[in-house]
XYZ file of C-alpha atoms in Angstrom:
703
model
C 29.838 -108.893 -201.763
C 32.276 -111.772 -201.244
C 35.216 -109.580 -202.232
C 33.991 -106.849 -199.915
C 33.769 -109.308 -196.996
C 37.329 -110.528 -197.713
C 38.626 -106.973 -197.885
C 36.766 -106.030 -194.713
C 38.058 -109.054 -192.763
C 41.668 -108.298 -193.792
C 41.354 -104.647 -192.841
C 39.684 -105.575 -189.558
C 42.592 -107.882 -188.728
C 45.300 -105.406 -189.760
C 43.742 -102.065 -188.787
C 40.844 -102.582 -186.371
C 41.143 -99.025 -185.070
C 40.800 -97.579 -188.548
C 37.677 -99.691 -189.233
C 36.092 -98.571 -185.944
C 36.807 -94.914 -186.708
C 35.384 -95.271 -190.230
C 32.221 -96.928 -188.874
C 31.741 -94.184 -186.255
C 32.130 -91.474 -188.884
C 29.737 -93.108 -191.366
C 27.083 -93.807 -188.707
C 27.225 -90.292 -187.236
C 27.128 -88.646 -190.644
C 24.129 -90.755 -191.673
C 22.406 -90.114 -188.343
C 23.024 -86.355 -188.623
C 21.605 -86.179 -192.146
C 18.497 -88.234 -191.276
C 17.843 -86.232 -188.117
C 18.210 -82.958 -189.980
C 15.867 -84.157 -192.713
C 13.177 -85.185 -190.186
C 13.322 -81.874 -188.322
C 13.348 -79.773 -191.506
C 10.314 -81.594 -192.887
C 8.312 -81.669 -189.645
C 4.813 -80.429 -190.361
C 4.568 -77.965 -187.482
C 3.988 -74.278 -187.497
C 7.266 -72.485 -187.985
C 9.098 -75.283 -189.728
C 7.799 -74.827 -193.229
C 10.698 -72.633 -194.378
C 13.473 -74.325 -192.376
C 16.346 -75.534 -194.588
C 18.435 -78.682 -194.215
C 21.522 -76.842 -192.971
C 19.542 -74.928 -190.325
C 18.038 -78.220 -189.175
C 21.532 -79.766 -189.043
C 22.656 -76.885 -186.813
C 19.791 -77.551 -184.402
C 20.598 -81.275 -184.421
C 24.281 -80.741 -183.557
C 23.304 -78.210 -180.886
C 21.057 -80.737 -179.154
C 23.684 -83.519 -179.372
C 26.471 -81.381 -177.905
C 24.288 -79.719 -175.276
C 21.138 -81.606 -174.268
C 19.875 -78.544 -172.333
C 19.220 -76.738 -175.607
C 16.192 -78.962 -176.404
C 13.689 -76.442 -175.007
C 15.126 -73.616 -177.122
C 15.238 -75.820 -180.195
C 11.586 -76.864 -179.754
C 10.623 -73.271 -179.171
C 12.502 -72.099 -182.268
C 11.051 -74.860 -184.423
C 7.443 -74.239 -183.571
C 4.754 -74.685 -180.997
C 5.776 -77.077 -178.241
C 4.177 -80.454 -178.709
C 4.606 -84.046 -177.687
C 5.763 -85.225 -181.097
C 8.569 -82.717 -181.545
C 9.710 -83.211 -177.949
C 9.892 -86.992 -178.400
C 11.791 -86.665 -181.705
C 14.288 -84.271 -180.129
C 14.779 -86.531 -177.101
C 15.436 -89.536 -179.363
C 17.951 -87.534 -181.389
C 19.715 -86.388 -178.203
C 19.924 -89.894 -176.705
C 21.142 -91.558 -179.892
C 23.539 -88.673 -180.595
C 25.021 -88.801 -177.093
C 25.742 -92.517 -177.499
C 26.834 -92.610 -181.141
C 28.576 -89.286 -181.458
C 29.768 -87.966 -178.121
C 30.399 -91.342 -176.436
C 31.896 -93.126 -179.433
C 34.142 -90.245 -180.512
C 35.400 -89.533 -176.985
C 35.962 -93.243 -176.430
C 37.893 -93.576 -179.658
C 40.033 -90.503 -178.959
C 40.750 -91.737 -175.411
C 41.723 -95.128 -176.751
C 43.924 -93.527 -179.407
C 45.760 -91.476 -176.778
C 46.256 -94.582 -174.641
C 47.506 -96.512 -177.675
C 49.889 -93.671 -178.538
C 51.366 -93.686 -175.020
C 51.586 -97.478 -175.034
C 53.274 -97.515 -178.440
C 55.789 -94.943 -177.249
C 56.579 -96.994 -174.150
C 56.930 -100.227 -176.098
C 58.950 -98.601 -178.867
C 56.619 -98.779 -181.828
C 57.135 -95.155 -182.876
C 60.116 -94.127 -184.976
C 62.806 -92.005 -183.348
C 64.361 -89.626 -185.843
C 67.938 -89.050 -184.709
C 71.424 -88.828 -186.233
C 75.052 -88.970 -185.049
C 73.980 -90.928 -181.995
C 75.230 -94.128 -180.360
C 73.115 -97.278 -180.460
C 73.594 -99.985 -177.817
C 72.088 -103.354 -178.701
C 71.490 -105.698 -175.732
C 72.368 -104.882 -172.139
C 74.923 -106.316 -169.724
C 77.038 -105.292 -166.743
C 79.365 -103.236 -168.983
C 76.638 -101.192 -170.644
C 76.046 -98.589 -167.930
C 79.808 -97.963 -167.798
C 79.802 -97.152 -171.519
C 77.043 -94.611 -170.988
C 78.781 -93.266 -167.887
C 82.113 -92.646 -169.643
C 80.360 -90.437 -172.195
C 79.918 -87.865 -169.424
C 83.544 -86.884 -170.027
C 83.094 -86.375 -173.783
C 82.612 -82.901 -175.151
C 79.150 -81.806 -176.296
C 75.813 -83.558 -176.043
C 75.944 -87.336 -176.268
C 72.846 -89.070 -177.665
C 72.255 -92.752 -176.927
C 69.501 -95.206 -177.817
C 69.404 -98.580 -176.072
C 67.470 -101.466 -177.625
C 67.101 -104.514 -175.387
C 64.635 -107.359 -175.112
C 63.243 -106.265 -171.750
C 63.927 -104.582 -168.398
C 63.263 -101.047 -169.708
C 62.464 -99.563 -166.302
C 65.398 -101.392 -164.691
C 67.839 -100.184 -167.356
C 66.618 -96.591 -167.099
C 67.053 -96.701 -163.325
C 70.555 -98.183 -163.649
C 71.651 -95.468 -166.080
C 70.107 -92.680 -164.023
C 71.741 -93.834 -160.792
C 75.117 -94.407 -162.462
C 75.210 -90.944 -164.037
C 74.015 -89.217 -160.856
C 76.618 -91.043 -158.754
C 79.488 -90.105 -161.085
C 78.447 -86.457 -161.294
C 78.184 -86.246 -157.493
C 81.599 -87.913 -156.987
C 83.417 -85.775 -159.548
C 81.942 -82.518 -158.312
C 82.645 -83.416 -154.672
C 86.283 -84.132 -155.619
C 86.451 -80.795 -157.464
C 85.183 -78.947 -154.381
C 87.724 -80.714 -152.177
C 90.534 -79.860 -154.607
C 89.697 -76.132 -154.475
C 88.812 -76.043 -150.763
C 91.736 -73.779 -149.850
C 90.907 -71.134 -152.453
C 88.871 -68.021 -151.682
C 85.071 -68.269 -151.851
C 84.894 -66.334 -155.121
C 87.669 -68.324 -156.803
C 86.166 -71.615 -155.548
C 82.825 -70.635 -157.026
C 84.353 -69.618 -160.381
C 86.450 -72.772 -160.646
C 83.491 -74.942 -159.710
C 81.181 -73.335 -162.261
C 83.877 -73.633 -164.935
C 85.027 -77.209 -164.313
C 82.025 -78.973 -162.770
C 80.720 -82.084 -164.427
C 77.222 -81.737 -165.869
C 74.929 -84.310 -167.400
C 75.465 -84.120 -171.158
C 73.942 -87.543 -171.897
C 70.537 -87.876 -173.561
C 69.363 -91.480 -173.548
C 66.304 -93.386 -174.723
C 65.657 -97.004 -173.733
C 63.553 -99.170 -176.013
C 62.175 -102.647 -175.421
C 62.251 -104.709 -178.584
C 63.877 -107.284 -180.803
C 67.490 -106.522 -181.799
C 67.072 -108.849 -184.797
C 64.141 -106.874 -186.250
C 65.113 -104.665 -189.177
C 61.944 -102.632 -188.621
C 62.781 -101.900 -184.982
C 66.399 -101.145 -185.880
C 65.136 -98.710 -188.501
C 62.799 -97.174 -185.896
C 65.827 -96.170 -183.781
C 67.540 -94.622 -186.851
C 70.308 -97.207 -186.861
C 71.346 -96.203 -190.364
C 72.173 -92.677 -189.122
C 74.045 -93.655 -185.919
C 77.723 -92.766 -185.623
C 78.457 -95.957 -183.671
C 76.620 -99.216 -182.971
C 77.726 -101.294 -179.970
C 76.656 -104.948 -179.938
C 76.947 -106.335 -176.413
C 77.038 -109.966 -175.395
C 74.816 -111.521 -172.750
C 75.922 -111.866 -169.152
C 75.686 -115.459 -167.996
C 74.974 -114.307 -164.472
C 71.943 -112.371 -165.704
C 70.757 -114.906 -168.261
C 67.747 -117.172 -168.089
C 70.045 -119.892 -169.453
C 72.275 -119.744 -166.384
C 71.347 -123.168 -165.048
C 71.478 -124.719 -168.499
C 74.999 -123.410 -169.040
C 76.072 -124.598 -165.619
C 74.901 -128.079 -166.531
C 76.626 -127.836 -169.932
C 79.742 -125.689 -169.317
C 81.277 -126.554 -172.698
C 78.340 -124.908 -174.479
C 79.154 -121.529 -172.958
C 82.613 -121.566 -174.538
C 81.462 -122.683 -177.978
C 80.206 -119.363 -179.254
C 77.519 -116.705 -179.273
C 75.103 -117.222 -182.155
C 72.976 -114.244 -181.058
C 75.926 -111.881 -181.511
C 76.493 -113.203 -185.036
C 72.804 -112.897 -185.889
C 72.676 -109.310 -184.618
C 75.856 -108.324 -186.463
C 74.514 -109.747 -189.733
C 71.386 -107.628 -189.415
C 73.292 -104.496 -188.387
C 75.983 -104.826 -191.068
C 73.312 -105.247 -193.724
C 71.728 -101.926 -192.741
C 74.912 -99.926 -192.186
C 76.579 -101.074 -195.415
C 73.684 -99.725 -197.472
C 74.465 -96.681 -199.610
C 71.740 -94.686 -197.818
C 73.363 -95.148 -194.416
C 75.611 -92.557 -192.793
C 79.327 -92.536 -193.615
C 82.056 -93.890 -191.309
C 79.728 -95.784 -189.003
C 81.573 -97.935 -186.455
C 80.168 -101.313 -185.431
C 81.807 -102.481 -182.187
C 81.186 -106.150 -181.388
C 81.945 -107.848 -178.077
C 83.319 -111.362 -178.510
C 84.525 -113.909 -175.958
C 85.367 -117.021 -177.971
C 87.176 -118.229 -181.101
C 84.031 -119.455 -182.903
C 82.359 -116.056 -182.723
C 85.626 -114.303 -183.621
C 86.047 -116.448 -186.747
C 82.515 -115.724 -187.981
C 82.874 -112.015 -187.246
C 86.003 -111.997 -189.430
C 84.016 -113.589 -192.258
C 81.238 -110.989 -191.910
C 83.868 -108.245 -192.026
C 85.192 -109.745 -195.263
C 81.741 -109.905 -196.886
C 79.933 -106.855 -195.504
C 82.472 -104.246 -194.418
C 82.411 -101.292 -196.781
C 85.210 -98.753 -196.604
C 83.825 -95.419 -195.443
C 80.489 -96.977 -194.462
C 80.332 -100.024 -192.253
C 83.505 -100.379 -190.142
C 83.338 -103.449 -187.884
C 85.650 -103.602 -184.841
C 85.621 -106.910 -182.905
C 86.653 -106.506 -179.248
C 87.801 -109.720 -177.569
C 86.777 -109.026 -173.977
C 88.469 -111.962 -172.290
C 91.754 -111.440 -174.120
C 91.914 -107.727 -173.273
C 90.964 -108.211 -169.622
C 93.394 -111.118 -169.338
C 96.208 -108.896 -170.615
C 95.212 -106.065 -168.289
C 94.968 -108.240 -165.177
C 98.332 -109.852 -165.869
C 99.972 -106.450 -166.404
C 98.436 -105.061 -163.222
C 99.735 -108.072 -161.274
C 103.240 -107.406 -162.606
C 103.088 -103.608 -162.272
C 100.136 -102.652 -160.013
C 100.662 -98.929 -160.594
C 99.585 -99.339 -164.223
C 96.011 -99.844 -163.060
C 96.039 -96.353 -161.558
C 97.563 -94.901 -164.740
C 95.270 -96.727 -167.174
C 92.164 -95.543 -165.351
C 92.894 -92.102 -166.774
C 94.722 -92.943 -169.998
C 91.940 -95.265 -171.186
C 89.182 -92.772 -170.410
C 88.020 -89.423 -171.777
C 89.117 -87.672 -168.594
C 92.538 -86.112 -167.955
C 95.570 -87.401 -169.866
C 94.184 -89.531 -172.689
C 95.401 -91.221 -175.859
C 94.522 -89.415 -179.115
C 95.266 -90.112 -182.750
C 95.694 -87.944 -185.808
C 95.931 -89.114 -189.395
C 99.470 -88.230 -190.453
C 102.193 -89.681 -192.651
C 105.382 -89.864 -190.572
C 108.475 -91.065 -192.491
C 110.484 -91.705 -189.309
C 109.023 -91.800 -185.799
C 112.264 -90.899 -183.993
C 112.986 -87.821 -186.081
C 109.385 -86.661 -185.809
C 109.277 -87.091 -182.003
C 112.551 -85.195 -181.540
C 111.323 -82.306 -183.665
C 107.862 -82.320 -182.087
C 109.243 -82.137 -178.516
C 111.342 -79.114 -179.494
C 108.317 -76.912 -180.185
C 105.356 -78.476 -178.344
C 104.704 -78.695 -174.609
C 101.026 -79.651 -174.252
C 101.088 -83.146 -175.757
C 103.456 -86.115 -175.761
C 104.119 -87.923 -179.094
C 104.173 -91.718 -178.874
C 104.291 -93.702 -182.111
C 102.581 -94.344 -185.422
C 100.213 -97.159 -186.368
C 98.995 -98.136 -189.818
C 95.270 -98.865 -190.014
C 93.275 -99.751 -193.135
C 95.806 -98.182 -195.467
C 96.055 -94.957 -193.454
C 98.810 -93.780 -191.124
C 97.924 -92.519 -187.649
C 100.192 -90.988 -185.052
C 99.269 -91.291 -181.384
C 99.691 -88.797 -178.589
C 99.024 -88.469 -174.876
C 97.299 -85.178 -174.097
C 94.563 -83.595 -172.017
C 92.540 -82.703 -175.096
C 92.833 -83.191 -178.848
C 93.385 -79.501 -179.505
C 96.522 -79.611 -177.303
C 98.268 -81.687 -179.994
C 98.372 -78.717 -182.359
C 99.450 -76.151 -179.750
C 102.993 -74.937 -180.336
C 105.346 -73.836 -177.588
C 108.265 -71.451 -177.347
C 109.809 -73.297 -174.388
C 113.551 -73.243 -175.130
C 115.819 -76.267 -175.100
C 117.789 -76.748 -171.883
C 120.933 -78.590 -170.937
C 119.015 -80.811 -168.486
C 120.061 -84.468 -168.925
C 119.453 -87.856 -167.338
C 121.622 -90.993 -167.279
C 119.767 -94.202 -168.099
C 120.879 -97.600 -166.882
C 121.840 -99.326 -170.139
C 121.799 -102.721 -168.432
C 118.360 -102.263 -166.943
C 116.381 -105.475 -166.471
C 113.024 -105.638 -164.796
C 113.017 -107.079 -161.258
C 111.667 -110.525 -160.441
C 107.918 -110.819 -160.084
C 106.040 -112.880 -157.489
C 102.289 -113.284 -157.835
C 99.626 -115.101 -155.815
C 96.308 -115.645 -157.595
C 93.243 -116.194 -155.422
C 90.130 -117.582 -157.125
C 89.230 -117.790 -160.799
C 87.139 -116.306 -163.579
C 86.385 -117.098 -167.221
C 89.577 -115.263 -168.284
C 92.123 -117.478 -166.491
C 93.704 -118.792 -169.697
C 93.959 -115.274 -171.132
C 95.551 -114.056 -167.879
C 98.104 -116.861 -168.097
C 98.730 -115.981 -171.740
C 99.560 -112.433 -170.628
C 102.009 -113.756 -168.039
C 103.564 -116.054 -170.651
C 104.214 -113.215 -173.114
C 105.797 -111.110 -170.334
C 108.045 -114.047 -169.422
C 108.999 -114.554 -173.068
C 110.243 -110.969 -173.295
C 111.882 -110.604 -169.894
C 112.993 -114.061 -168.736
C 116.727 -114.457 -168.220
C 118.358 -115.895 -171.344
C 121.745 -116.851 -169.880
C 120.640 -118.495 -166.613
C 118.069 -120.965 -165.391
C 116.638 -118.382 -163.025
C 112.944 -117.458 -163.417
C 111.757 -113.868 -163.783
C 108.214 -114.881 -162.773
C 106.901 -117.130 -159.989
C 103.176 -117.696 -159.444
C 101.094 -119.605 -156.903
C 97.393 -120.277 -157.569
C 94.942 -120.861 -154.711
C 91.527 -122.034 -155.892
C 88.864 -124.670 -155.355
C 89.560 -128.206 -156.527
C 87.038 -128.177 -159.377
C 88.455 -125.006 -160.915
C 92.050 -126.212 -160.570
C 91.118 -129.463 -162.258
C 89.479 -127.553 -165.109
C 92.787 -125.717 -165.677
C 94.729 -129.022 -165.351
C 96.363 -127.548 -162.258
C 98.187 -125.007 -164.478
C 100.757 -127.650 -165.484
C 101.311 -126.122 -168.924
C 102.681 -122.925 -167.353
C 106.242 -123.423 -166.065
C 106.128 -120.218 -164.043
C 103.258 -121.549 -161.882
C 105.341 -123.206 -159.180
C 102.470 -124.383 -156.982
C 98.698 -124.817 -156.855
C 96.770 -125.047 -153.591
C 93.250 -126.438 -153.336
C 91.060 -124.343 -151.033
C 87.591 -122.854 -151.075
C 86.880 -119.394 -149.691
C 85.853 -121.071 -146.415
C 89.359 -122.543 -145.909
C 90.855 -119.440 -144.319
C 93.766 -121.187 -142.592
C 94.991 -122.799 -145.813
C 94.720 -119.546 -147.770
C 96.451 -117.432 -145.135
C 99.277 -119.875 -144.447
C 99.996 -120.208 -148.184
C 100.219 -116.433 -148.638
C 102.372 -115.905 -145.544
C 104.801 -118.628 -146.537
C 105.205 -117.283 -150.076
C 105.695 -113.681 -148.903
C 108.284 -114.666 -146.272
C 110.441 -116.713 -148.655
C 110.810 -113.907 -151.268
C 112.869 -110.756 -150.980
C 110.984 -109.015 -153.788
C 107.504 -107.529 -153.441
C 104.560 -109.869 -153.883
C 101.371 -109.082 -155.783
C 98.112 -110.720 -154.724
C 95.617 -110.893 -157.587
C 92.102 -111.545 -156.266
C 89.773 -112.654 -159.053
C 85.980 -112.402 -159.102
C 84.028 -115.267 -160.667
C 82.048 -113.714 -163.540
C 79.959 -116.888 -163.886
C 78.360 -116.450 -160.485
C 74.701 -115.533 -160.153
C 73.916 -111.843 -159.725
C 73.360 -112.174 -155.979
C 76.802 -113.739 -155.450
C 78.829 -111.528 -157.792
C 82.117 -110.429 -156.133
C 81.315 -112.354 -152.925
C 84.349 -114.661 -153.132
C 86.660 -111.764 -154.061
C 85.508 -109.745 -151.047
C 86.044 -112.731 -148.723
C 89.598 -113.250 -150.020
C 90.280 -109.534 -149.596
C 89.436 -109.767 -145.886
C 91.882 -112.666 -145.497
C 94.762 -110.781 -147.143
C 94.101 -107.629 -145.148
C 94.183 -109.714 -141.951
C 97.622 -111.049 -142.921
C 98.966 -107.528 -143.522
C 97.468 -106.294 -140.245
C 98.983 -109.224 -138.298
C 102.423 -108.663 -139.823
C 102.263 -104.959 -139.016
C 101.241 -105.709 -135.433
C 104.090 -108.219 -135.003
C 106.635 -105.913 -136.667
C 105.878 -102.150 -136.711
C 108.623 -101.706 -139.342
C 106.917 -104.107 -141.762
C 106.540 -102.472 -145.181
C 102.840 -102.804 -146.006
C 103.582 -101.825 -149.625
C 105.628 -104.999 -150.080
C 102.283 -106.735 -150.632
C 100.343 -105.229 -153.523
C 96.669 -106.177 -153.579
C 94.885 -106.117 -156.933
C 91.161 -106.798 -156.545
C 88.997 -107.506 -159.558
C 85.341 -106.627 -159.049
C 82.558 -106.864 -161.589
C 79.831 -104.741 -160.004
C 80.908 -101.058 -159.628
C 78.628 -100.752 -156.580
C 81.206 -102.758 -154.607
C 83.940 -100.178 -155.246
C 83.381 -98.368 -151.950
C 83.383 -101.634 -149.997
C 86.814 -102.583 -151.348
C 88.097 -99.023 -150.973
C 87.156 -99.027 -147.279
C 89.874 -101.693 -146.792
C 92.538 -99.199 -147.927
C 92.919 -100.883 -151.283
C 93.641 -98.431 -154.113
C 94.262 -101.083 -156.740
C 90.657 -101.935 -157.507
C 90.192 -103.278 -161.012
C 86.612 -102.851 -162.196
C 87.073 -105.134 -165.177
C 83.857 -104.123 -166.936
C 84.826 -100.477 -166.648
C 88.032 -100.944 -168.652
C 86.204 -102.601 -171.522
C 83.586 -99.847 -171.427
C 86.223 -97.121 -171.549
C 87.895 -98.763 -174.529
C 84.591 -99.274 -176.338
C 83.691 -95.612 -175.789
C 87.017 -94.436 -177.218
C 86.855 -96.833 -180.159
C 83.436 -95.395 -180.972
C 85.088 -91.987 -181.289
C 88.395 -92.983 -182.902
C 88.499 -96.393 -184.513
C 92.247 -96.658 -185.133
C 93.005 -96.448 -181.405
C 92.061 -100.113 -180.982
C 95.226 -101.123 -182.861
C 97.218 -98.923 -180.505
C 95.648 -100.590 -177.457
C 96.360 -104.016 -178.927
C 100.027 -103.099 -179.230
C 100.552 -101.721 -175.717
C 98.770 -104.666 -174.087
C 100.851 -107.326 -175.876
C 104.449 -108.195 -175.004
C 106.837 -109.584 -177.617
C 106.640 -113.303 -178.284
C 109.650 -115.476 -177.502
C 110.551 -115.900 -181.169
C 110.117 -112.211 -182.045
C 113.034 -110.656 -183.875
C 114.055 -108.139 -181.223
C 111.764 -105.896 -179.207
C 109.065 -104.899 -181.671
C 105.879 -104.035 -179.784
C 105.744 -101.092 -177.399
C 104.185 -101.272 -173.940
C 103.621 -99.031 -170.948
C 105.954 -99.906 -168.060
C 106.326 -98.751 -164.486
C 110.063 -98.788 -163.662
C 111.794 -98.045 -160.379
C 113.770 -94.795 -160.468
C 116.638 -96.390 -158.518
C 117.030 -99.095 -161.198
C 116.102 -97.262 -164.391
C 118.562 -94.374 -163.913
C 122.286 -94.493 -163.161
C 121.903 -91.252 -161.242
C 118.871 -89.772 -159.510
C 117.395 -87.118 -161.871
C 117.408 -83.586 -160.539
C 114.438 -81.253 -160.178
C 113.109 -80.003 -163.501
C 109.988 -79.244 -165.509
C 107.958 -82.103 -166.897
C 108.867 -81.031 -170.431
C 112.590 -81.082 -169.607
C 112.208 -84.577 -168.147
C 110.341 -85.923 -171.207
C 112.913 -84.422 -173.572
C 115.856 -85.723 -171.500
C 114.564 -89.304 -171.220
C 113.816 -89.399 -174.931
C 117.242 -88.037 -175.921
C 119.067 -90.456 -173.594
C 117.109 -93.458 -174.936
C 118.080 -92.762 -178.579
C 121.710 -91.923 -177.917
C 123.385 -91.974 -181.362
C 126.490 -93.589 -179.857
C 124.460 -96.768 -179.344
C 123.609 -99.004 -182.337
C 120.024 -98.434 -183.432
C 119.036 -102.077 -182.936
C 120.241 -101.819 -179.320
C 118.288 -98.667 -178.538
C 115.020 -98.683 -176.621
C 113.215 -95.448 -177.578
C 111.469 -94.308 -174.409
C 108.810 -91.676 -173.760
C 108.032 -90.661 -170.173
C 104.314 -90.385 -169.398
C 104.370 -89.697 -165.663
C 105.544 -90.987 -162.310
C 104.262 -92.684 -159.167
C 105.042 -91.752 -155.562
C 105.005 -94.335 -152.733
C 101.430 -94.916 -151.606
C 100.084 -94.949 -155.164
C 100.000 -91.209 -155.927
C 100.107 -91.093 -159.737
C 101.022 -87.993 -161.750
C 100.465 -88.186 -165.496
C 101.953 -85.456 -167.651
C 99.193 -83.219 -168.998
C 98.544 -79.540 -169.598
C 101.496 -77.205 -170.168
C 104.479 -79.440 -169.329
C 106.838 -76.462 -169.536
C 105.223 -74.860 -166.479
C 104.763 -77.998 -164.331
C 107.744 -78.822 -162.134
C 108.633 -82.233 -160.724
C 111.154 -83.914 -158.434
C 111.798 -87.645 -158.234
C 113.031 -89.630 -155.242
C 114.812 -92.976 -155.368
C 111.688 -94.837 -154.163
C 109.513 -93.372 -156.919
C 108.604 -95.138 -160.157
C 108.490 -93.631 -163.613
C 105.755 -94.510 -166.141
C 107.246 -94.934 -169.614
C 106.153 -95.953 -173.092
C 108.864 -98.088 -174.637
C 109.619 -101.329 -176.470
C 111.435 -102.953 -173.519
């Protein structure tokens, strides 16, 4: 009896529902048998020959339908008080014990099933899907970019809370993108006939191909990770926490050094995920993409890669968010048009970077041969990744890489300026964010590659306007020789900000870029507020200069606005600013592409990094935006896009020039004044182009 009580207490604690169901079944079965026995043995006329099973039928009939009592009594024998009372007792007890208990249990089971589904206690059986662990301001952009991928995209999100909020955010983001893209498609085909407009719209419209499930749970729980079929996912994305959305916001504000030390939660999650995905029963070629923002986390991630990464199984790709965004923001400040080009090149829409596993003995020979019989893709360069060789292309779709072309060679040629040197750069930085040091590192590497070697002149001049506390934290940028001045001013000091900008613009002949940063450590309510205020100030300066001098070139001041929340895009755009950098969106686009093609991360790393000062020549390749009037000795004539790509490539590898002096160059597109970007995509042999001296050409080259 003692053992039974122990067993019963354990089962009651672990499976109370099962114990209740068992008790209901035993009681009702016992009650049914006893009731049937009493009725079958009742000593009334007509019941002498009644069997147990016939009595059980009458008992069940009365329990399920109390109105049958009169017929039961009549069938059993002469109506009497005793039989009526017995039947009434059976009906009452049966209604409570059988009907009420069973219905109650079933109702409770249904409620528990719904609750378990909502809270994520049921296993989701899925494969070849994407798992997102944690949620931050970049997450919805990752989901959104999958709209442009081919086929159905399956996503499971596991976060600690905010299920309804996350579902709403995803739904609104997808709906907004679909509406925007389809509205743009309609506008593009507005001049076509009704029938052709309808056909083009039905063929090219954007539809929702994303299936997503949001789960509330613990990202450290192996059971809950198994419940979302983590071991069968094609990619797992581990996101970091947003300080502005964290409960630890105030604590980190009081202890700012702690925020930069590292992210232990990311390490803990990666350890759990890598343990599951490295198992022999997991799917092959799973990609684990980890967001990192600090050196401590990066170092531990490298150690986990060393211990847990299994070739062909668990492939861990650490993405240093601050470093990448710092490089992007510095490049956009130097060449604002790159922001417009990268929006497409880094996405799954339009001209995009693709890779194919190929062994290429010599890049130059391969590119020359490829351009002679292909017109739908542009070859770029090769990258070695984990013992394999990949060649990268720019194309509208992956299948375009293999399309051959019969477009004949032509005698079209261009003359490159062999003494080309990039023009001086002037930048004003307004505000700050957590990536300031990485932004400065990007500027430093650009200066190392392009600064004048034979003179004391500076290729880069920067002024920083920020509040006193932030300037002090950066030691007033004293370690950066290209920062010629720092000005202390809060966003409320309009006169100081405006006078500083006007003075800097007036004293320089070259164009000036104004980089407006958004503080990513602000609370959610204040996100982008300072950036929007600074934008108004700069626009006022441009408007005043235009009013004072109608001939003032408004494009001599390039405004690059960093915003964190995509909802503020329209607000910034209403101020006629095309160069809006949604920093989270770039990371999301890269993460999405890495999830599809892992080797592309090495390619991105190369194009975002300039050569160091002590590099032996120009090794890394970057994307540049160069003025036509400076890059060419003569203005190129009208031609097809394919002819232009072939001509620029041939001129850049002129055999009469020593190989170590050559700068192999691939043309990717061009930019018209006003920011109209054309990237080469589709059949380049049928697309014609004409450049003017004020245009800029987008090229992929080593210098």
